[in-house]
Short mmCIF file of C-alpha atoms in Angstrom, two decimals:
data_model
loop_
_atom_site.label_atom_id
_atom_site.label_comp_id
_atom_site.label_asym_id
_atom_site.label_seq_id
_atom_site.Cartn_x
_atom_site.Cartn_y
_atom_site.Cartn_z
CA MET A 71 -13.32 18.51 -24.70
CA LYS A 72 -10.16 16.04 -25.35
CA SER A 73 -13.05 13.61 -26.47
CA ASP A 74 -14.17 15.44 -29.51
CA THR A 75 -11.27 14.38 -31.33
CA THR A 76 -13.36 10.99 -31.19
CA LYS A 77 -16.78 12.23 -32.46
CA ILE A 78 -16.85 15.66 -34.25
CA GLY A 79 -17.25 16.12 -37.18
CA MET A 80 -17.62 14.23 -40.71
CA GLU A 81 -14.44 12.63 -40.62
CA ARG A 82 -15.19 11.24 -37.18
CA ALA A 83 -18.73 9.62 -38.63
CA PRO A 84 -16.96 6.15 -38.69
CA HIS A 85 -15.98 6.21 -34.83
CA ARG A 86 -19.32 7.37 -34.01
CA SER A 87 -21.04 4.42 -35.97
CA LEU A 88 -18.89 2.33 -33.16
CA PHE A 89 -20.16 4.08 -30.78
CA LYS A 90 -24.01 3.39 -31.69
CA ALA A 91 -22.94 0.14 -32.39
CA MET A 92 -23.09 -0.14 -28.47
CA GLY A 93 -26.15 1.88 -27.89
CA TYR A 94 -24.85 5.32 -27.12
CA THR A 95 -26.96 7.85 -28.51
CA ASP A 96 -25.87 11.50 -29.93
CA GLU A 97 -26.79 12.64 -26.87
CA GLU A 98 -25.02 10.67 -24.77
CA LEU A 99 -22.01 11.45 -27.22
CA SER A 100 -22.60 15.47 -26.98
CA ARG A 101 -21.62 15.13 -23.38
CA PRO A 102 -17.79 14.96 -21.39
CA ILE A 103 -16.66 11.13 -22.10
CA VAL A 104 -15.50 10.12 -18.30
CA GLY A 105 -13.73 6.54 -18.46
CA VAL A 106 -14.84 4.36 -15.02
CA VAL A 107 -12.15 1.95 -13.96
CA ASN A 108 -13.74 -1.36 -12.71
CA SER A 109 -11.60 -3.78 -10.65
CA HIS A 110 -14.24 -5.79 -9.63
CA ASN A 111 -13.59 -9.59 -10.18
CA GLU A 112 -14.25 -12.43 -7.88
CA ILE A 113 -11.14 -13.65 -6.68
CA ILE A 114 -10.41 -10.94 -4.47
CA PRO A 115 -12.89 -10.13 -1.39
CA GLY A 116 -12.15 -6.12 -1.41
CA HIS A 117 -13.28 -6.27 -5.07
CA ILE A 118 -16.20 -8.56 -4.99
CA HIS A 119 -18.76 -5.85 -4.22
CA LEU A 120 -17.34 -3.22 -6.90
CA GLN A 121 -19.79 -3.58 -9.63
CA ALA A 122 -22.08 -1.76 -7.36
CA VAL A 123 -19.73 1.26 -6.47
CA VAL A 124 -19.04 1.60 -10.25
CA ASP A 125 -22.44 1.49 -10.99
CA ALA A 126 -23.19 4.39 -8.24
CA VAL A 127 -20.01 6.16 -9.60
CA LYS A 128 -21.80 6.03 -13.24
CA ALA A 129 -25.19 7.09 -11.64
CA GLY A 130 -23.28 10.06 -10.23
CA ILE A 131 -21.60 11.07 -13.82
CA ARG A 132 -24.84 10.95 -15.46
CA MET A 133 -26.43 13.24 -13.01
CA ALA A 134 -23.75 15.62 -13.22
CA GLY A 135 -24.23 15.56 -17.15
CA GLY A 136 -21.21 13.30 -18.14
CA THR A 137 -21.36 9.89 -20.36
CA PRO A 138 -19.59 7.28 -18.05
CA MET A 139 -17.80 4.80 -20.25
CA GLU A 140 -16.48 1.54 -18.42
CA PHE A 141 -13.29 -0.59 -18.25
CA PRO A 142 -11.85 -3.57 -16.65
CA ALA A 143 -8.40 -3.44 -14.44
CA ILE A 144 -7.02 -6.55 -13.02
CA GLY A 145 -5.91 -7.63 -9.72
CA VAL A 146 -4.28 -10.15 -7.10
CA CYS A 147 -5.33 -10.86 -3.58
CA ASP A 148 -2.04 -10.64 -1.63
CA GLY A 149 -3.61 -12.82 0.84
CA ILE A 150 -4.48 -15.67 -1.15
CA ALA A 151 -1.16 -15.35 -3.15
CA MET A 152 0.99 -15.47 0.03
CA GLY A 153 3.94 -17.78 0.54
CA HIS A 154 3.73 -19.39 -2.17
CA GLU A 155 5.26 -18.42 -5.96
CA GLY A 156 1.68 -16.13 -6.37
CA MET A 157 3.17 -13.37 -4.16
CA ARG A 158 6.00 -12.96 -6.89
CA TYR A 159 3.17 -11.76 -9.03
CA SER A 160 1.57 -8.93 -6.44
CA LEU A 161 3.92 -5.66 -6.65
CA VAL A 162 4.47 -6.42 -10.31
CA THR A 163 0.68 -5.84 -11.06
CA ARG A 164 0.86 -2.14 -10.38
CA GLU A 165 2.76 -1.57 -13.41
CA LEU A 166 0.63 -3.36 -15.22
CA ILE A 167 -2.33 -1.51 -13.88
CA ALA A 168 -0.93 1.63 -14.90
CA ASP A 169 -0.05 1.06 -17.99
CA SER A 170 -3.42 -0.36 -19.33
CA ILE A 171 -5.21 2.49 -17.81
CA GLU A 172 -2.72 4.75 -19.75
CA CYS A 173 -3.47 2.68 -23.07
CA VAL A 174 -7.41 2.50 -22.63
CA ALA A 175 -7.50 6.45 -21.70
CA LYS A 176 -5.02 7.50 -24.11
CA ALA A 177 -6.74 5.41 -26.38
CA HIS A 178 -10.15 6.44 -26.33
CA ALA A 179 -9.40 10.31 -25.57
CA PHE A 180 -11.11 10.42 -22.59
CA ASP A 181 -12.23 13.86 -20.63
CA ALA A 182 -11.92 12.57 -17.32
CA ILE A 183 -11.65 9.49 -15.23
CA VAL A 184 -12.89 7.93 -12.31
CA MET A 185 -10.76 5.13 -10.98
CA ILE A 186 -12.48 2.41 -8.53
CA PRO A 187 -9.93 0.23 -7.12
CA ASN A 188 -9.64 -1.11 -2.69
CA CYS A 189 -6.73 -3.68 -2.89
CA ASP A 190 -2.88 -3.27 -2.06
CA LYS A 191 -1.64 -2.90 -5.62
CA VAL A 192 -4.60 -1.99 -7.58
CA VAL A 193 -4.45 1.56 -5.39
CA PRO A 194 -0.77 2.90 -6.12
CA GLY A 195 -1.13 1.70 -9.90
CA MET A 196 -4.35 3.38 -10.84
CA LEU A 197 -2.59 6.70 -8.91
CA MET A 198 0.36 5.72 -10.61
CA ALA A 199 -1.88 6.21 -13.68
CA ALA A 200 -3.97 9.17 -12.76
CA GLY A 201 -0.59 11.21 -12.24
CA ARG A 202 0.97 9.93 -15.85
CA LEU A 203 -2.49 10.79 -17.63
CA ASP A 204 -2.90 14.36 -15.51
CA LEU A 205 -7.09 14.12 -16.35
CA PRO A 206 -9.58 15.58 -13.77
CA THR A 207 -9.35 12.26 -11.56
CA VAL A 208 -11.32 10.84 -8.76
CA VAL A 209 -10.43 7.92 -6.96
CA VAL A 210 -13.22 5.97 -5.04
CA SER A 211 -12.38 2.63 -3.06
CA GLY A 212 -14.98 -0.14 -2.06
CA GLY A 213 -14.07 0.21 1.33
CA PRO A 214 -12.82 -2.02 4.48
CA MET A 215 -14.00 -5.07 5.75
CA LEU A 216 -15.96 -5.42 8.90
CA ALA A 217 -13.57 -7.43 11.87
CA GLY A 218 -14.24 -11.12 12.31
CA LYS A 219 -15.57 -12.02 15.65
CA TYR A 220 -14.33 -15.26 17.38
CA GLY A 221 -16.11 -15.74 20.71
CA ASP A 222 -15.06 -12.35 22.60
CA LYS A 223 -12.51 -11.48 20.64
CA ARG A 224 -12.25 -9.37 17.22
CA LEU A 225 -10.30 -11.00 14.41
CA SER A 226 -8.45 -10.07 11.07
CA LEU A 227 -6.26 -11.68 8.32
CA THR A 228 -3.66 -11.27 10.37
CA ASN A 229 -4.95 -13.62 13.20
CA MET A 230 -5.13 -16.12 10.93
CA PHE A 231 -1.40 -16.25 9.52
CA GLU A 232 -0.55 -16.14 13.45
CA ALA A 233 -2.95 -19.10 14.39
CA VAL A 234 -0.75 -21.39 11.89
CA GLY A 235 2.37 -20.44 13.72
CA ALA A 236 0.31 -21.24 16.99
CA VAL A 237 -0.77 -24.25 15.99
CA SER A 238 2.46 -26.09 14.45
CA ALA A 239 4.17 -24.16 17.95
CA GLY A 240 0.90 -26.43 20.04
CA LYS A 241 -0.58 -23.08 21.42
CA LEU A 242 -3.65 -23.43 19.38
CA SER A 243 -5.35 -26.52 18.19
CA GLN A 244 -6.77 -27.77 14.77
CA CYS A 245 -10.41 -26.95 16.13
CA GLU A 246 -9.69 -23.70 17.08
CA LEU A 247 -7.97 -22.72 13.87
CA ASP A 248 -11.03 -24.08 11.77
CA ALA A 249 -13.29 -22.59 13.96
CA MET A 250 -11.68 -18.78 13.49
CA GLU A 251 -11.66 -19.81 9.81
CA GLU A 252 -14.70 -19.64 9.52
CA CYS A 253 -15.50 -15.88 11.00
CA ALA A 254 -11.97 -14.18 10.37
CA CYS A 255 -13.28 -12.16 7.48
CA PRO A 256 -17.02 -12.08 7.57
CA GLY A 257 -17.43 -10.19 4.38
CA CYS A 258 -16.43 -8.23 1.32
CA GLY A 259 -14.06 -5.38 1.45
CA SER A 260 -10.22 -4.69 1.97
CA CYS A 261 -8.76 -6.96 4.94
CA SER A 262 -9.81 -4.75 8.28
CA GLY A 263 -6.43 -3.60 9.61
CA MET A 264 -4.09 -1.08 8.73
CA PHE A 265 -2.73 -3.35 6.40
CA THR A 266 -1.71 -2.08 2.79
CA ALA A 267 -5.04 -1.45 1.35
CA ASN A 268 -6.46 0.39 3.71
CA SER A 269 -3.05 2.58 4.15
CA MET A 270 -3.11 3.42 0.67
CA ASN A 271 -7.07 4.35 0.75
CA CYS A 272 -6.53 6.46 3.52
CA VAL A 273 -3.48 8.31 2.15
CA SER A 274 -5.56 8.60 -1.18
CA GLU A 275 -8.04 10.66 1.06
CA VAL A 276 -5.04 12.73 2.26
CA LEU A 277 -3.34 13.32 -0.96
CA GLY A 278 -6.45 14.85 -1.96
CA ILE A 279 -7.14 12.56 -4.88
CA ALA A 280 -10.04 10.56 -3.37
CA LEU A 281 -12.99 12.27 -1.21
CA PRO A 282 -13.43 12.50 2.69
CA GLY A 283 -14.47 9.07 3.99
CA ASN A 284 -12.76 7.27 1.22
CA GLY A 285 -10.29 5.40 3.43
CA THR A 286 -12.82 4.54 5.96
CA ILE A 287 -16.33 4.08 5.38
CA PRO A 288 -16.87 0.28 5.66
CA ALA A 289 -17.50 -1.72 2.34
CA PRO A 290 -21.11 -2.85 3.19
CA TYR A 291 -22.18 0.77 4.59
CA GLY A 292 -24.66 2.91 2.38
CA ALA A 293 -22.35 6.04 2.47
CA ARG A 294 -19.87 3.74 0.57
CA ILE A 295 -22.65 3.93 -2.33
CA ALA A 296 -23.79 7.48 -2.21
CA LEU A 297 -19.57 8.54 -1.82
CA ALA A 298 -19.02 6.71 -5.34
CA LYS A 299 -22.54 8.96 -6.85
CA LYS A 300 -20.87 11.54 -4.83
CA ALA A 301 -17.31 11.13 -6.74
CA GLY A 302 -18.99 10.65 -10.00
CA MET A 303 -20.20 14.27 -9.57
CA ALA A 304 -17.13 15.39 -8.60
CA VAL A 305 -15.45 14.45 -11.38
CA MET A 306 -17.57 16.40 -13.55
CA THR A 307 -17.13 19.45 -11.51
CA MET A 308 -13.04 19.29 -11.69
CA LEU A 309 -13.46 19.20 -15.43
CA GLU A 310 -15.46 22.17 -15.41
CA LYS A 311 -13.43 23.74 -13.22
CA GLY A 312 -9.66 22.52 -15.54
CA ILE A 313 -8.64 20.63 -11.78
CA THR A 314 -6.32 17.67 -12.88
CA ALA A 315 -4.45 15.22 -11.06
CA ARG A 316 -1.25 16.94 -11.17
CA LYS A 317 -2.70 20.05 -9.53
CA ILE A 318 -3.52 17.71 -6.55
CA LEU A 319 -0.51 15.76 -6.50
CA THR A 320 2.06 18.14 -5.51
CA THR A 321 5.25 17.86 -3.30
CA ALA A 322 2.75 19.55 -0.43
CA SER A 323 0.15 17.05 -1.04
CA PHE A 324 2.94 14.11 -0.56
CA GLU A 325 4.51 15.56 2.45
CA ASN A 326 0.82 15.76 3.72
CA ALA A 327 0.59 11.89 3.21
CA LEU A 328 4.10 11.10 4.65
CA VAL A 329 2.71 12.91 7.72
CA ALA A 330 -0.81 11.14 8.17
CA ASP A 331 1.43 8.12 7.16
CA MET A 332 3.20 8.14 10.51
CA ALA A 333 0.34 9.62 12.43
CA LEU A 334 -1.94 6.29 11.37
CA GLY A 335 0.90 4.10 11.41
CA CYS A 336 0.38 2.72 7.69
CA SER A 337 1.87 0.00 6.43
CA SER A 338 5.60 -0.19 5.48
CA ASN A 339 4.33 -0.48 1.90
CA THR A 340 3.50 3.29 1.41
CA LEU A 341 7.13 3.77 1.33
CA LEU A 342 7.11 2.01 -2.01
CA HIS A 343 3.69 2.85 -3.65
CA LEU A 344 4.16 6.65 -2.60
CA PRO A 345 7.68 7.33 -4.26
CA ALA A 346 6.48 5.20 -7.22
CA ILE A 347 3.17 7.57 -7.32
CA ALA A 348 5.34 10.52 -6.79
CA ASN A 349 7.90 10.13 -9.50
CA GLU A 350 4.97 10.05 -12.45
CA VAL A 351 4.55 13.63 -11.51
CA GLY A 352 8.12 14.40 -11.46
CA ILE A 353 8.36 14.53 -7.62
CA LYS A 354 11.44 12.68 -5.80
CA ILE A 355 10.37 11.69 -1.90
CA ASP A 356 14.12 11.41 -0.04
CA LEU A 357 13.79 8.45 2.50
CA HIS A 358 15.81 10.95 4.77
CA ARG A 359 13.02 13.29 4.54
CA VAL A 360 11.09 10.78 5.96
CA ASN A 361 12.59 10.71 9.01
CA GLU A 362 12.54 13.98 9.48
CA ILE A 363 9.02 13.94 9.43
CA SER A 364 8.42 11.04 11.31
CA GLU A 365 10.42 12.85 14.04
CA LYS A 366 8.24 15.61 14.24
CA THR A 367 4.68 13.36 14.23
CA PRO A 368 3.04 11.98 16.67
CA ASN A 369 1.40 8.33 16.30
CA LEU A 370 -1.95 8.50 17.09
CA CYS A 371 -3.50 5.15 15.80
CA HIS A 372 -2.30 1.69 16.86
CA LEU A 373 -4.80 -0.39 14.96
CA SER A 374 -4.54 -4.03 14.09
CA PRO A 375 -1.87 -5.20 13.96
CA ALA A 376 -0.31 -2.56 16.04
CA GLY A 377 -3.25 -2.89 18.30
CA ASP A 378 -6.75 -4.13 18.96
CA HIS A 379 -8.50 -1.59 16.74
CA PHE A 380 -9.81 -1.80 13.03
CA ILE A 381 -10.73 0.47 10.21
CA GLU A 382 -14.47 0.61 11.31
CA ASP A 383 -13.48 1.83 14.64
CA LEU A 384 -11.76 4.47 13.17
CA TYR A 385 -14.30 5.47 10.72
CA ALA A 386 -16.68 5.78 14.04
CA ALA A 387 -14.23 7.94 15.30
CA GLY A 388 -14.28 10.48 12.73
CA GLY A 389 -12.32 8.80 10.26
CA VAL A 390 -8.97 10.33 8.23
CA GLN A 391 -10.28 13.70 8.13
CA ALA A 392 -10.48 13.85 12.42
CA VAL A 393 -6.76 12.56 12.21
CA LEU A 394 -5.78 15.64 10.17
CA ALA A 395 -7.95 17.70 11.95
CA GLU A 396 -5.33 16.31 15.35
CA LEU A 397 -2.38 16.79 13.13
CA ASP A 398 -3.33 20.67 12.43
CA LYS A 399 -3.28 21.63 16.15
CA LYS A 400 -0.03 21.18 15.61
CA LYS A 401 0.22 22.94 12.36
CA LEU A 402 1.71 19.72 10.54
CA LEU A 403 -0.11 19.86 7.77
CA ASP A 404 -0.19 22.25 4.63
CA THR A 405 -4.29 22.61 4.49
CA SER A 406 -4.35 25.18 1.66
CA ILE A 407 -4.08 22.52 -1.25
CA VAL A 408 -7.22 21.33 -3.19
CA THR A 409 -9.10 18.45 -3.01
CA VAL A 410 -11.32 16.42 -5.27
CA SER A 411 -14.04 17.73 -3.25
CA GLY A 412 -13.78 21.13 -4.74
CA LYS A 413 -12.44 22.53 -1.05
CA THR A 414 -9.40 22.85 0.84
CA ILE A 415 -8.41 20.27 3.42
CA ALA A 416 -8.66 23.34 5.99
CA GLU A 417 -12.39 23.50 4.88
CA ASN A 418 -13.01 19.83 5.09
CA ILE A 419 -11.67 19.31 8.51
CA SER A 420 -13.62 22.66 9.80
CA GLY A 421 -15.86 21.38 12.11
CA VAL A 422 -14.67 17.63 12.49
CA ILE A 423 -14.34 16.38 15.63
CA ASN A 424 -12.65 13.30 17.51
CA ARG A 425 -15.70 10.98 18.54
CA ASN A 426 -13.23 8.44 20.52
CA PRO A 427 -10.15 9.35 21.59
CA GLU A 428 -8.96 6.22 22.51
CA VAL A 429 -8.69 4.84 19.19
CA LEU A 430 -7.59 8.29 18.01
CA ARG A 431 -5.18 9.64 20.50
CA PRO A 432 -5.36 13.34 21.15
CA VAL A 433 -2.30 14.73 19.50
CA GLU A 434 -1.60 15.92 23.00
CA ASN A 435 -2.03 12.39 24.02
CA PRO A 436 -0.05 10.11 21.55
CA TYR A 437 1.29 6.80 21.47
CA SER A 438 4.61 8.40 20.60
CA VAL A 439 6.00 11.39 20.09
CA SER A 440 7.70 9.68 16.49
CA GLY A 441 5.87 8.49 13.54
CA GLY A 442 4.80 4.95 12.85
CA ILE A 443 7.39 4.32 10.38
CA ALA A 444 11.31 4.77 10.26
CA VAL A 445 13.96 4.33 8.14
CA LEU A 446 16.96 2.92 9.15
CA PHE A 447 20.44 3.61 7.45
CA GLY A 448 23.95 1.74 7.77
CA ASN A 449 26.68 -0.71 6.36
CA LEU A 450 23.93 -3.33 5.80
CA ALA A 451 21.44 -1.09 3.79
CA PRO A 452 23.12 1.99 2.66
CA SER A 453 20.32 3.25 0.68
CA GLY A 454 17.85 2.43 3.33
CA CYS A 455 15.20 -0.06 4.85
CA VAL A 456 11.78 0.33 6.47
CA VAL A 457 10.45 -0.97 9.40
CA LYS A 458 6.82 -0.04 10.92
CA ARG A 459 8.13 1.10 14.53
CA SER A 460 4.61 1.38 15.83
CA ALA A 461 3.88 -2.46 15.61
CA CYS A 462 7.07 -3.39 17.23
CA ALA A 463 7.26 -4.12 20.83
CA PRO A 464 9.17 -1.93 22.90
CA GLU A 465 12.01 -4.50 23.76
CA MET A 466 13.00 -4.92 20.18
CA MET A 467 13.53 -0.90 19.21
CA LYS A 468 17.25 -2.16 20.27
CA HIS A 469 18.46 -5.53 19.19
CA SER A 470 21.85 -7.33 18.39
CA GLY A 471 21.61 -10.75 17.21
CA PRO A 472 23.43 -13.15 15.31
CA ALA A 473 22.58 -13.52 11.36
CA ARG A 474 20.20 -16.69 10.35
CA VAL A 475 20.86 -16.50 6.67
CA PHE A 476 18.28 -17.76 3.83
CA ASN A 477 18.39 -16.99 0.46
CA SER A 478 14.52 -17.64 -0.28
CA GLU A 479 11.27 -17.28 1.85
CA GLU A 480 10.67 -20.88 1.80
CA GLU A 481 13.92 -21.82 3.09
CA THR A 482 13.26 -19.42 6.19
CA PHE A 483 9.70 -20.74 6.66
CA ALA A 484 10.51 -24.29 6.40
CA ALA A 485 13.34 -23.64 9.32
CA LEU A 486 11.05 -21.54 11.59
CA GLN A 487 8.36 -24.47 11.59
CA ALA A 488 11.04 -26.78 12.47
CA GLY A 489 11.83 -24.89 15.18
CA LYS A 490 15.65 -23.93 14.24
CA ILE A 491 15.21 -20.28 14.68
CA LYS A 492 15.82 -19.45 18.41
CA ALA A 493 15.22 -16.16 20.59
CA GLY A 494 17.58 -13.35 19.94
CA ASP A 495 18.07 -14.59 16.49
CA PHE A 496 18.24 -11.91 13.44
CA VAL A 497 16.80 -13.52 10.58
CA VAL A 498 18.28 -12.51 6.60
CA ILE A 499 16.04 -13.38 3.74
CA ARG A 500 17.71 -12.14 0.76
CA TYR A 501 17.40 -12.57 -2.96
CA GLU A 502 13.38 -11.82 -2.70
CA GLY A 503 14.12 -8.17 -4.16
CA PRO A 504 12.36 -6.09 -6.86
CA ARG A 505 14.93 -7.92 -9.04
CA GLY A 506 16.37 -11.01 -7.00
CA GLY A 507 12.72 -12.13 -6.31
CA PRO A 508 11.72 -11.42 -8.54
CA GLY A 509 8.47 -9.42 -7.59
CA MET A 510 9.60 -8.10 -4.25
CA ARG A 511 7.34 -10.82 -2.46
CA GLU A 512 5.76 -10.18 1.04
CA MET A 513 6.62 -12.26 3.90
CA LEU A 514 3.40 -12.45 6.13
CA ALA A 515 3.62 -16.37 6.31
CA VAL A 516 7.18 -15.74 8.06
CA THR A 517 6.73 -12.82 10.14
CA ALA A 518 3.00 -14.58 11.52
CA ALA A 519 4.58 -17.50 12.07
CA LEU A 520 6.99 -15.97 14.30
CA ALA A 521 4.37 -14.04 15.98
CA GLY A 522 2.12 -17.22 16.52
CA ARG A 523 5.26 -18.75 18.15
CA GLY A 524 5.75 -16.14 20.33
CA LEU A 525 8.89 -14.96 18.73
CA ASP A 526 8.28 -11.48 17.52
CA LYS A 527 9.38 -9.88 20.67
CA ALA A 528 12.60 -11.94 20.61
CA VAL A 529 13.61 -12.52 17.17
CA ALA A 530 14.51 -9.43 14.78
CA LEU A 531 14.18 -10.09 10.60
CA ILE A 532 15.62 -7.98 7.71
CA THR A 533 14.46 -8.67 3.86
CA ASP A 534 15.39 -7.11 -0.07
CA GLY A 535 11.64 -8.38 0.03
CA ARG A 536 8.94 -6.77 1.85
CA PHE A 537 6.30 -7.13 4.14
CA SER A 538 2.34 -7.15 4.32
CA GLY A 539 0.82 -3.96 6.47
CA ALA A 540 -0.49 -7.16 8.64
CA THR A 541 2.99 -7.72 9.60
CA ARG A 542 3.76 -6.81 13.25
CA GLY A 543 7.16 -7.42 15.31
CA ALA A 544 11.05 -6.03 14.40
CA SER A 545 10.35 -6.79 10.73
CA ILE A 546 12.74 -4.57 8.22
CA GLY A 547 12.14 -4.60 4.64
CA HIS A 548 12.86 -2.85 1.40
CA CYS A 549 17.15 -3.53 2.16
CA SER A 550 18.56 -1.45 -0.49
CA PRO A 551 20.47 -2.29 -2.52
CA GLU A 552 19.24 -5.49 -2.58
CA ALA A 553 21.05 -8.95 -2.94
CA ALA A 554 20.74 -9.58 -6.27
CA VAL A 555 22.55 -6.33 -7.68
CA GLY A 556 25.18 -7.35 -5.05
CA GLY A 557 23.96 -5.48 -1.70
CA PRO A 558 25.42 -5.73 1.59
CA ILE A 559 23.22 -8.12 2.52
CA ALA A 560 24.59 -10.65 -0.08
CA LEU A 561 27.58 -10.96 2.15
CA VAL A 562 26.23 -11.58 5.14
CA GLN A 563 27.05 -14.57 6.85
CA GLU A 564 25.47 -17.45 9.19
CA GLY A 565 26.55 -15.89 12.39
CA ASP A 566 27.65 -12.44 11.70
CA ILE A 567 26.28 -10.08 14.38
CA ILE A 568 23.40 -7.40 13.31
CA SER A 569 22.26 -4.38 15.50
CA ILE A 570 19.67 -2.37 14.89
CA ASP A 571 18.53 0.66 16.96
CA ILE A 572 15.14 1.81 15.28
CA ASN A 573 14.58 4.99 17.14
CA ALA A 574 18.04 6.22 16.14
CA TYR A 575 17.62 4.94 12.57
CA SER A 576 20.64 2.81 12.50
CA ILE A 577 21.17 -0.22 11.36
CA LYS A 578 24.88 -2.17 11.15
CA LEU A 579 26.54 -5.26 9.94
CA GLU A 580 28.98 -6.00 12.59
CA VAL A 581 31.72 -6.57 9.93
CA SER A 582 34.71 -4.77 9.24
CA ASP A 583 34.56 -2.58 5.96
CA GLU A 584 37.79 -4.92 4.84
CA GLU A 585 36.01 -7.82 5.41
CA LEU A 586 33.07 -6.85 3.58
CA ALA A 587 35.53 -5.61 0.85
CA LEU A 588 36.76 -8.85 0.38
CA ARG A 589 33.55 -10.86 0.74
CA LYS A 590 32.60 -7.92 -2.06
CA ALA A 591 35.16 -9.33 -4.74
CA GLN A 592 34.59 -12.75 -3.76
CA TRP A 593 30.41 -12.52 -4.07
CA LYS A 594 29.25 -14.12 -7.26
CA PRO A 595 25.23 -13.54 -8.28
CA ILE A 596 22.94 -16.29 -7.84
CA ALA A 597 20.88 -17.89 -11.02
CA PRO A 598 17.60 -15.96 -11.77
CA LYS A 599 14.75 -17.44 -10.25
CA VAL A 600 12.53 -16.86 -13.10
CA THR A 601 14.08 -16.56 -16.86
CA THR A 602 11.09 -16.20 -18.85
CA GLY A 603 7.44 -14.48 -18.92
CA TYR A 604 6.46 -11.12 -17.39
CA LEU A 605 8.35 -11.58 -14.51
CA ALA A 606 11.88 -12.12 -16.56
CA ARG A 607 10.93 -8.94 -18.23
CA TYR A 608 10.06 -7.23 -15.02
CA ALA A 609 13.38 -8.17 -13.33
CA LYS A 610 15.46 -6.51 -16.02
CA LEU A 611 13.49 -3.32 -15.90
CA VAL A 612 12.69 -3.13 -12.39
CA SER A 613 14.96 -0.36 -9.75
CA SER A 614 15.88 -0.44 -6.46
CA ALA A 615 13.31 -0.39 -3.49
CA ASP A 616 14.27 2.78 -2.27
CA THR A 617 12.96 4.44 -5.56
CA GLY A 618 9.73 2.62 -5.27
CA ALA A 619 10.73 -0.15 -7.43
CA VAL A 620 9.32 1.75 -10.91
CA LEU A 621 10.37 0.66 -14.30
CA SER A 622 13.02 1.93 -15.84
#
């Protein structure tokens, strides 16, 4: 066992004395040491309850003959960080989380590890660490929040952001907004729609690094605690069988994840995180391959914000395993790969049925024959840009309009609130990419305000920043190369015509090559927005969005 290097032999007496300072016994030290990564805190609703999940994981490890040792991981609540400087510090925590887990796990020679994330960057950060460490590893999340309820309407965080725009447009009263605020987020868990956190928790299940049920069992349910105990036991079985993270995180498992991503209509942020996780195990995800997968994968779910169903509804319909069973009808998956359950995907989905064909469309009756995400290419985005196609109105699948150009999210939001953005416009928000932001902020405040004003079916938006999974409309993010490095988005001028054809995977700035070359020769970068601290270091090291915004 790896941990023997810290506890076996005469020369390790000093090390054992330190363990005993914490109350560990010789019996505990004779067993495998399992690191338990706890991202519990009191600032993220998806993490407020995680201590109970962690305690259940540790109980499972002990039941299976291991000794758990808990340590912390940080996290940022994207919703609370949204729309101000705090959002610069969201994506960048992914690397901090991965790095800190690597440091603790390597320094203390753990034999195996169980990771307990729930929200946004915490899930991919932990998965990146899993691939980097290559230990027997199980991920078990805290589970999704239940939907809120206002009168006879169910709500999620999306509705709150959109309600702000509706109040500004005179479509909703301040009293109604106040009442919605009290009930939109009823308790613990990751926000209740198919936003980034739940997307990544579902994708973790498909990758095979999390047990069946991880993506959809609601946070308050006893089944979530039972799952955590099973995760603790499962990691001990993996240790016994020599199954490590890289034996699960394979090319085939990433292909499966992309297929399920398209079927579920996951957040566009998955196309930042999956490439970053794959990078840790030496696998490259080509964004052109994403479109190939999308072309042959039917979209089976319209969960909030794409529709009126929530993660709890998918759970009742059979969960992610039922989605995989539907996809297997068309042989779209490699079901032979091993998972942390100790079984293959084929074994996991054997006997699984779709309990609600309205929430989870049968593969014979999809919402669309192609997947929920599309990557657009063209002279405005030579390396690609990403849109959540399943959350776009049909009338926005093709759109041409004059560019309304802004160099920050704040400028855009102010113009929108002042009524300066009109139907037919094509909004451009630049210098918000991984390097230029820095930190690649989500633009939910802007997109929700557009939706609240009823413009999500009349205005398109492109940015080198990114969008929350709670975003709907023709919101195109990750434009690469970004403006800060002189990408074409930096060359767009007010009034230029931009055209998209989402189903043809194309985006075009209707400006001649000669004119773009002239503009590029005259282009000068703007001054860095942040010059000190972690963000300044991050900006110097981060790669383009099309490669996952990883650090070099």
